[in-house]
Short mmCIF file of C-alpha atoms and ligand atoms in Angstrom, two decimals:
data_model
loop_
_atom_site.label_atom_id
_atom_site.label_comp_id
_atom_site.label_asym_id
_atom_site.label_seq_id
_atom_site.Cartn_x
_atom_site.Cartn_y
_atom_site.Cartn_z
CA MET A 293 -21.37 -12.77 2.17
CA ASN A 294 -19.02 -12.98 5.16
CA ASN A 295 -18.03 -10.11 7.46
CA LEU A 296 -14.78 -9.37 5.64
CA ASN A 297 -16.36 -9.19 2.19
CA LYS A 298 -19.05 -6.87 3.52
CA TYR A 299 -16.40 -4.69 5.14
CA LEU A 300 -14.23 -4.61 2.00
CA ASN A 301 -17.19 -3.77 -0.27
CA TYR A 302 -18.56 -1.10 2.02
CA TRP A 303 -15.24 0.70 2.57
CA LYS A 304 -14.10 0.34 -1.03
CA LYS A 305 -17.25 2.21 -2.08
CA ARG A 306 -16.71 4.91 0.56
CA VAL A 307 -13.04 5.34 -0.44
CA ASN A 308 -13.97 5.50 -4.13
CA SER A 309 -16.62 8.14 -3.61
CA ALA A 310 -14.30 10.22 -1.41
CA LEU A 311 -11.58 9.95 -4.08
CA LYS A 312 -14.07 11.01 -6.76
CA ARG A 313 -15.05 14.05 -4.74
CA TYR A 314 -11.45 15.05 -4.01
CA LEU A 315 -10.15 14.47 -7.53
CA ALA A 316 -12.44 16.77 -9.50
CA SER A 317 -10.54 19.58 -11.23
CA SER A 318 -11.55 23.12 -10.41
CA ASP A 319 -10.22 24.78 -13.55
CA ASN A 320 -10.48 24.07 -17.29
CA LEU A 321 -6.75 24.42 -17.71
CA SER A 322 -5.92 21.81 -15.05
CA GLU A 323 -8.36 19.32 -16.56
CA VAL A 324 -5.59 17.60 -18.56
CA ILE A 325 -3.61 16.54 -15.50
CA TYR A 326 -6.77 15.68 -13.53
CA LYS A 327 -7.88 13.46 -16.38
CA ALA A 328 -4.61 11.53 -16.17
CA ILE A 329 -4.84 11.37 -12.36
CA ARG A 330 -8.35 9.93 -12.53
CA TYR A 331 -7.25 7.49 -15.23
CA ALA A 332 -4.54 6.21 -12.85
CA VAL A 333 -6.83 6.01 -9.81
CA PHE A 334 -10.12 4.65 -11.27
CA PRO A 335 -11.56 2.10 -11.33
CA GLY A 336 -8.61 1.05 -9.18
CA GLY A 337 -7.73 -2.15 -7.42
CA LYS A 338 -8.54 -3.58 -4.02
CA ARG A 339 -8.03 -0.32 -2.09
CA PHE A 340 -6.25 -2.49 0.48
CA ARG A 341 -4.04 0.24 2.00
CA PRO A 342 -6.84 2.78 2.70
CA ILE A 343 -8.96 -0.01 4.16
CA LEU A 344 -6.07 -0.82 6.51
CA THR A 345 -5.99 2.83 7.65
CA ILE A 346 -9.73 2.69 8.26
CA ALA A 347 -9.66 -0.64 10.13
CA SER A 348 -6.74 0.44 12.26
CA ALA A 349 -8.46 3.72 13.19
CA GLU A 350 -11.57 1.76 14.07
CA ILE A 351 -9.79 -0.76 16.28
CA CYS A 352 -8.26 2.15 18.23
CA GLY A 353 -11.73 3.54 18.86
CA ILE A 354 -12.41 6.46 16.50
CA ASP A 355 -15.21 6.82 13.92
CA PRO A 356 -13.28 5.61 10.82
CA SER A 357 -14.96 8.16 8.52
CA LYS A 358 -12.74 10.73 10.23
CA VAL A 359 -9.61 9.27 8.64
CA LEU A 360 -10.95 9.07 5.07
CA PRO A 361 -8.70 11.89 3.71
CA THR A 362 -5.58 10.12 4.99
CA ALA A 363 -6.89 6.75 3.80
CA CYS A 364 -7.30 8.27 0.32
CA ALA A 365 -3.81 9.76 0.60
CA VAL A 366 -2.12 6.36 1.03
CA GLU A 367 -4.03 5.08 -2.00
CA LEU A 368 -2.72 8.03 -4.05
CA ILE A 369 0.86 7.20 -3.02
CA HIS A 370 0.27 3.58 -4.02
CA SER A 371 -1.19 4.76 -7.36
CA TYR A 372 1.81 7.02 -8.00
CA SER A 373 4.18 4.11 -7.35
CA LEU A 374 2.35 1.96 -9.89
CA VAL A 375 2.37 4.71 -12.56
CA HIS A 376 6.11 5.25 -12.13
CA ASP A 377 6.87 1.53 -11.82
CA ASP A 378 5.23 0.93 -15.22
CA LEU A 379 7.49 3.47 -16.98
CA PRO A 380 9.89 2.20 -19.67
CA SER A 381 12.86 3.16 -17.45
CA MET A 382 11.51 0.96 -14.62
CA ASP A 383 9.43 -2.16 -15.13
CA ASN A 384 8.29 -1.17 -18.62
CA ASP A 385 4.72 -2.46 -18.40
CA ASP A 386 2.20 -1.59 -21.11
CA TYR A 387 -0.78 -2.69 -19.03
CA ARG A 388 -1.94 -2.10 -15.49
CA ARG A 389 -5.18 -3.49 -14.09
CA ASN A 390 -6.25 -4.70 -17.54
CA LYS A 391 -5.93 -1.36 -19.32
CA PRO A 392 -3.04 0.52 -20.95
CA SER A 393 -0.65 1.95 -18.36
CA VAL A 394 -0.61 5.74 -17.97
CA HIS A 395 2.43 6.31 -20.23
CA ARG A 396 0.79 4.17 -22.95
CA LYS A 397 -2.53 5.99 -22.72
CA PHE A 398 -1.02 9.50 -22.51
CA ASN A 399 2.77 9.71 -22.91
CA GLU A 400 5.87 9.24 -20.80
CA GLY A 401 6.17 12.85 -19.69
CA MET A 402 2.52 12.87 -18.61
CA ALA A 403 3.04 9.64 -16.66
CA ILE A 404 5.96 11.17 -14.75
CA LEU A 405 3.92 14.28 -13.99
CA THR A 406 0.85 12.22 -13.03
CA GLY A 407 2.96 10.32 -10.50
CA ASP A 408 4.37 13.60 -9.16
CA ALA A 409 0.87 15.07 -8.88
CA LEU A 410 -0.47 11.98 -7.08
CA LEU A 411 2.38 12.00 -4.55
CA THR A 412 2.03 15.69 -3.76
CA LYS A 413 -1.77 15.54 -3.69
CA ALA A 414 -1.48 12.83 -1.04
CA PHE A 415 0.15 15.25 1.38
CA GLU A 416 -2.51 17.87 0.60
CA PHE A 417 -5.14 15.27 1.64
CA ILE A 418 -3.30 14.47 4.87
CA ALA A 419 -3.17 18.18 5.73
CA GLU A 420 -6.91 18.43 4.92
CA ASN A 421 -7.55 15.76 7.56
CA ALA A 422 -6.74 18.43 10.20
CA ASN A 423 -10.09 20.08 9.36
CA ILE A 424 -12.01 17.13 10.77
CA ALA A 425 -13.15 17.48 14.40
CA GLY A 426 -11.02 15.52 16.84
CA ILE A 427 -7.90 15.40 14.61
CA SER A 428 -5.19 17.66 16.00
CA ASP A 429 -2.46 19.42 14.01
CA GLU A 430 0.14 17.50 16.08
CA LYS A 431 -1.26 14.18 14.86
CA ILE A 432 -1.16 15.43 11.26
CA VAL A 433 2.51 16.38 11.61
CA GLU A 434 3.25 12.89 12.96
CA ILE A 435 1.38 11.26 10.06
CA ILE A 436 3.23 13.39 7.50
CA LYS A 437 6.50 12.14 8.96
CA ILE A 438 5.42 8.49 9.01
CA VAL A 439 4.00 8.51 5.49
CA ALA A 440 6.84 10.56 3.96
CA ARG A 441 9.48 8.30 5.48
CA ALA A 442 7.68 5.13 4.36
CA SER A 443 7.36 6.45 0.80
CA GLY A 444 10.84 7.88 0.28
CA ALA A 445 14.50 6.87 0.35
CA ASP A 446 14.11 4.99 3.64
CA GLY A 447 10.99 3.21 2.44
CA MET A 448 9.36 2.48 -0.90
CA VAL A 449 11.78 4.43 -3.12
CA GLY A 450 14.76 2.78 -1.35
CA GLY A 451 13.23 -0.66 -1.94
CA GLN A 452 12.46 0.13 -5.56
CA VAL A 453 16.04 1.32 -6.17
CA ALA A 454 17.44 -1.91 -4.74
CA ASP A 455 14.96 -3.99 -6.73
CA THR A 456 15.45 -2.16 -10.02
CA PHE A 457 19.10 -1.21 -10.01
CA MET A 458 20.90 -3.58 -7.63
CA ILE A 459 19.76 -6.97 -8.92
CA ASN A 460 20.79 -9.69 -6.44
CA LYS A 461 24.25 -10.89 -7.46
CA PRO A 462 24.39 -14.39 -8.91
CA GLY A 463 26.57 -16.50 -6.60
CA ALA A 464 25.93 -14.21 -3.60
CA THR A 465 26.12 -15.81 -0.15
CA LYS A 466 22.87 -16.99 1.43
CA THR A 467 23.20 -14.31 4.10
CA TYR A 468 23.56 -11.54 1.52
CA THR A 469 20.63 -12.85 -0.51
CA SER A 470 18.42 -13.09 2.55
CA ARG A 471 19.31 -9.52 3.68
CA PHE A 472 18.76 -8.25 0.16
CA VAL A 473 15.35 -9.89 -0.27
CA ASN A 474 14.25 -8.74 3.18
CA TYR A 475 15.35 -5.19 2.41
CA VAL A 476 13.54 -5.04 -0.94
CA HIS A 477 10.30 -6.55 0.33
CA SER A 478 10.08 -4.66 3.59
CA HIS A 479 10.87 -1.34 1.88
CA LYS A 480 9.29 -1.58 -1.57
CA THR A 481 5.97 -3.00 -0.38
CA GLY A 482 5.99 -3.40 3.41
CA ALA A 483 6.76 0.20 4.36
CA LEU A 484 3.63 1.77 2.84
CA ILE A 485 1.40 -1.01 4.16
CA GLU A 486 2.83 -0.54 7.65
CA ALA A 487 2.48 3.26 7.39
CA SER A 488 -1.15 2.91 6.26
CA ILE A 489 -1.89 1.00 9.46
CA LEU A 490 0.10 3.32 11.70
CA ALA A 491 -1.64 6.36 10.20
CA GLY A 492 -5.04 5.07 11.33
CA ALA A 493 -3.76 4.24 14.80
CA VAL A 494 -2.02 7.58 15.34
CA LEU A 495 -4.96 9.64 14.00
CA SER A 496 -7.34 7.88 16.31
CA GLY A 497 -5.11 8.55 19.32
CA GLY A 498 -4.15 4.92 19.95
CA SER A 499 -2.04 4.25 23.08
CA ARG A 500 1.70 3.46 22.81
CA GLU A 501 0.89 -0.21 23.40
CA GLU A 502 -1.78 -0.23 20.67
CA ILE A 503 0.49 1.57 18.20
CA ASN A 504 3.34 -0.89 18.86
CA ALA A 505 1.01 -3.85 18.41
CA LEU A 506 -0.22 -2.43 15.10
CA LYS A 507 3.34 -1.71 13.98
CA ASN A 508 4.23 -5.38 14.54
CA TYR A 509 1.09 -6.42 12.72
CA GLY A 510 1.84 -4.06 9.81
CA GLU A 511 5.44 -5.19 9.39
CA ARG A 512 4.36 -8.80 9.16
CA ILE A 513 1.43 -8.46 6.82
CA GLY A 514 3.46 -6.09 4.62
CA PHE A 515 6.19 -8.67 4.14
CA ALA A 516 3.69 -11.50 3.67
CA PHE A 517 1.82 -9.41 1.07
CA GLN A 518 4.89 -9.24 -1.15
CA ILE A 519 5.81 -12.93 -0.73
CA ALA A 520 2.22 -13.81 -1.72
CA ASP A 521 2.49 -11.43 -4.69
CA ASP A 522 5.72 -13.14 -5.74
CA MET A 523 3.92 -16.47 -5.79
CA PHE A 524 1.31 -15.02 -8.22
CA ASP A 525 3.80 -13.40 -10.50
CA VAL A 526 7.37 -14.49 -11.23
CA LYS A 527 9.03 -11.57 -13.05
CA LYS A 528 12.36 -11.34 -14.81
CA ASP A 529 14.93 -9.06 -13.25
CA ARG A 530 12.97 -8.59 -10.04
CA VAL A 531 13.66 -9.95 -6.60
CA ASN A 532 11.26 -12.84 -6.20
CA TYR A 533 10.97 -14.74 -2.92
CA SER A 534 9.36 -17.85 -4.36
CA ASP A 535 11.89 -17.94 -7.19
CA ILE A 536 14.74 -17.86 -4.66
CA TYR A 537 13.31 -20.04 -1.88
CA GLY A 538 10.61 -22.10 -3.61
CA THR A 539 6.86 -22.28 -3.13
CA LYS A 540 6.97 -24.53 -0.07
CA LYS A 541 9.09 -22.17 2.02
CA SER A 542 7.18 -19.14 0.67
CA LYS A 543 3.90 -20.66 1.89
CA ARG A 544 5.41 -21.63 5.24
CA ASP A 545 6.87 -18.15 5.75
CA THR A 546 3.69 -16.30 4.78
CA ASN A 547 1.64 -18.49 7.15
CA ARG A 548 4.09 -17.85 9.99
CA LEU A 549 4.05 -14.08 9.35
CA ILE A 550 0.24 -14.02 9.27
CA ASP A 551 0.03 -16.02 12.53
CA GLU A 552 2.47 -13.62 14.20
CA ALA A 553 0.55 -10.63 12.85
CA LYS A 554 -2.70 -11.98 14.28
CA LYS A 555 -1.05 -12.65 17.67
CA SER A 556 -0.03 -8.97 17.85
CA LEU A 557 -3.75 -8.12 17.82
CA GLU A 558 -4.52 -10.00 21.02
CA ILE A 559 -4.48 -6.86 23.18
CA PHE A 560 -7.56 -5.67 21.27
CA GLY A 561 -9.74 -8.61 22.41
CA SER A 562 -12.95 -9.04 20.41
CA LYS A 563 -12.30 -5.80 18.45
CA LYS A 564 -9.57 -7.58 16.51
CA GLU A 565 -11.89 -9.45 14.11
CA ILE A 566 -11.58 -7.30 10.98
CA LEU A 567 -7.81 -6.80 11.13
CA SER A 568 -7.41 -10.48 11.80
CA LEU A 569 -9.52 -11.34 8.73
CA LEU A 570 -7.56 -8.77 6.70
CA ALA A 571 -4.34 -10.58 7.66
CA ASP A 572 -5.77 -13.84 6.30
CA TYR A 573 -6.90 -12.00 3.18
CA VAL A 574 -3.25 -11.13 2.41
CA VAL A 575 -2.72 -14.78 1.48
CA THR A 576 -6.20 -15.86 0.41
CA ARG A 577 -6.83 -12.97 -2.06
CA LYS A 578 -6.86 -13.90 -5.72
CA ASN A 579 -4.81 -10.95 -7.02
C1 GRG B 623 8.14 3.78 -8.37
C2 GRG B 623 8.91 4.62 -6.10
C3 GRG B 623 8.34 3.56 -6.91
C4 GRG B 623 8.01 2.43 -6.32
C5 GRG B 623 7.36 1.33 -6.99
C6 GRG B 623 4.82 -0.43 -5.73
C7 GRG B 623 6.07 -0.55 -6.50
C8 GRG B 623 7.22 0.24 -6.04
C9 GRG B 623 6.16 -1.26 -7.63
C10 GRG B 623 4.99 -1.96 -8.26
C11 GRG B 623 5.32 -3.34 -8.62
C12 GRG B 623 5.16 -4.26 -7.49
C13 GRG B 623 5.20 -5.70 -7.74
C14 GRG B 623 5.01 -3.78 -6.33
C15 GRG B 623 4.85 -4.52 -5.16
C16 GRG B 623 3.69 -3.95 -4.47
C17 GRG B 623 2.47 -4.53 -5.00
C18 GRG B 623 2.22 -5.93 -4.72
C19 GRG B 623 1.64 -3.76 -5.67
C20 GRG B 623 0.31 -4.19 -6.07
O1 GRG B 623 -0.52 -3.87 -4.98
P1 GRG B 623 -2.01 -4.29 -4.88
O2 GRG B 623 -2.10 -5.77 -5.04
O3 GRG B 623 -2.61 -3.60 -6.17
O4 GRG B 623 -2.61 -3.72 -3.66
P2 GRG B 623 -4.09 -3.08 -6.46
O5 GRG B 623 -4.19 -3.10 -7.97
O6 GRG B 623 -5.10 -3.96 -5.79
O7 GRG B 623 -4.14 -1.67 -5.95
#
């Protein structure tokens, strides 16, 4: 097993057990919503976003266990986005991660409320992170701002609105199409990935230079992540990079973005190994 696989396995387990601990209901009457929350979150997927928070905290020099609540928070926001994206009024998917989607297992109202509960719980987790030694309230306020912005109208929700309700016009100019695709990908997918990385860097007290380097890294791997995803899965009525530009350009562009992302890590010297391998993983992963 190589270093990256070991790292992914180890931190996936730690994230999963932290999520299990945090997502136990404390009252019989709230058990119904907690059951739906756990159904949405477990067994889960790659846990890529929380692992980015962890790796970014580590590269900036803090014990990464200290950022676990925030790492779990970004996974909850990701989970909420998937639950809502699967709804009949959005992408209308009956299955997610090889099992019935939340609205199919429970019902549509419960899926909306499960998404709402996951999103709000995420901010509760971020606030909880202030109870860990070495994490100041000021840093928590900064993280709340970063994560809220990346998830809302100027981030993921904005990208989802463009993708779902503003389908790229047939016959649009190349410039319009390129702006549109860039907007959708950098907002719908890129923003939360970038915020996950920034959260780790800010919590660990990274310098301005380190934070800027990680922002550049995050922007690039976030965009590349969605282009790679488009190559796996061509969907009707969704903006799809490889559908618009073809597989050859998609591969060329993802490789360029990954190279640029890895170059941004140079200031970290030998500490850059894991984030560099995670950048490669964006294109080598199988799902
Ligand atoms: C509903 C506000 C709102 C937003 C939805 C995330 C999203 C926006 C839609 C889901 C559909 C989609 C193709 C999203 C692009 C992001 C993406 C590639 C999600 C899958 O992420 P992975 O691969 O999933 O990290 P796992 O299952 O590993 O967690």
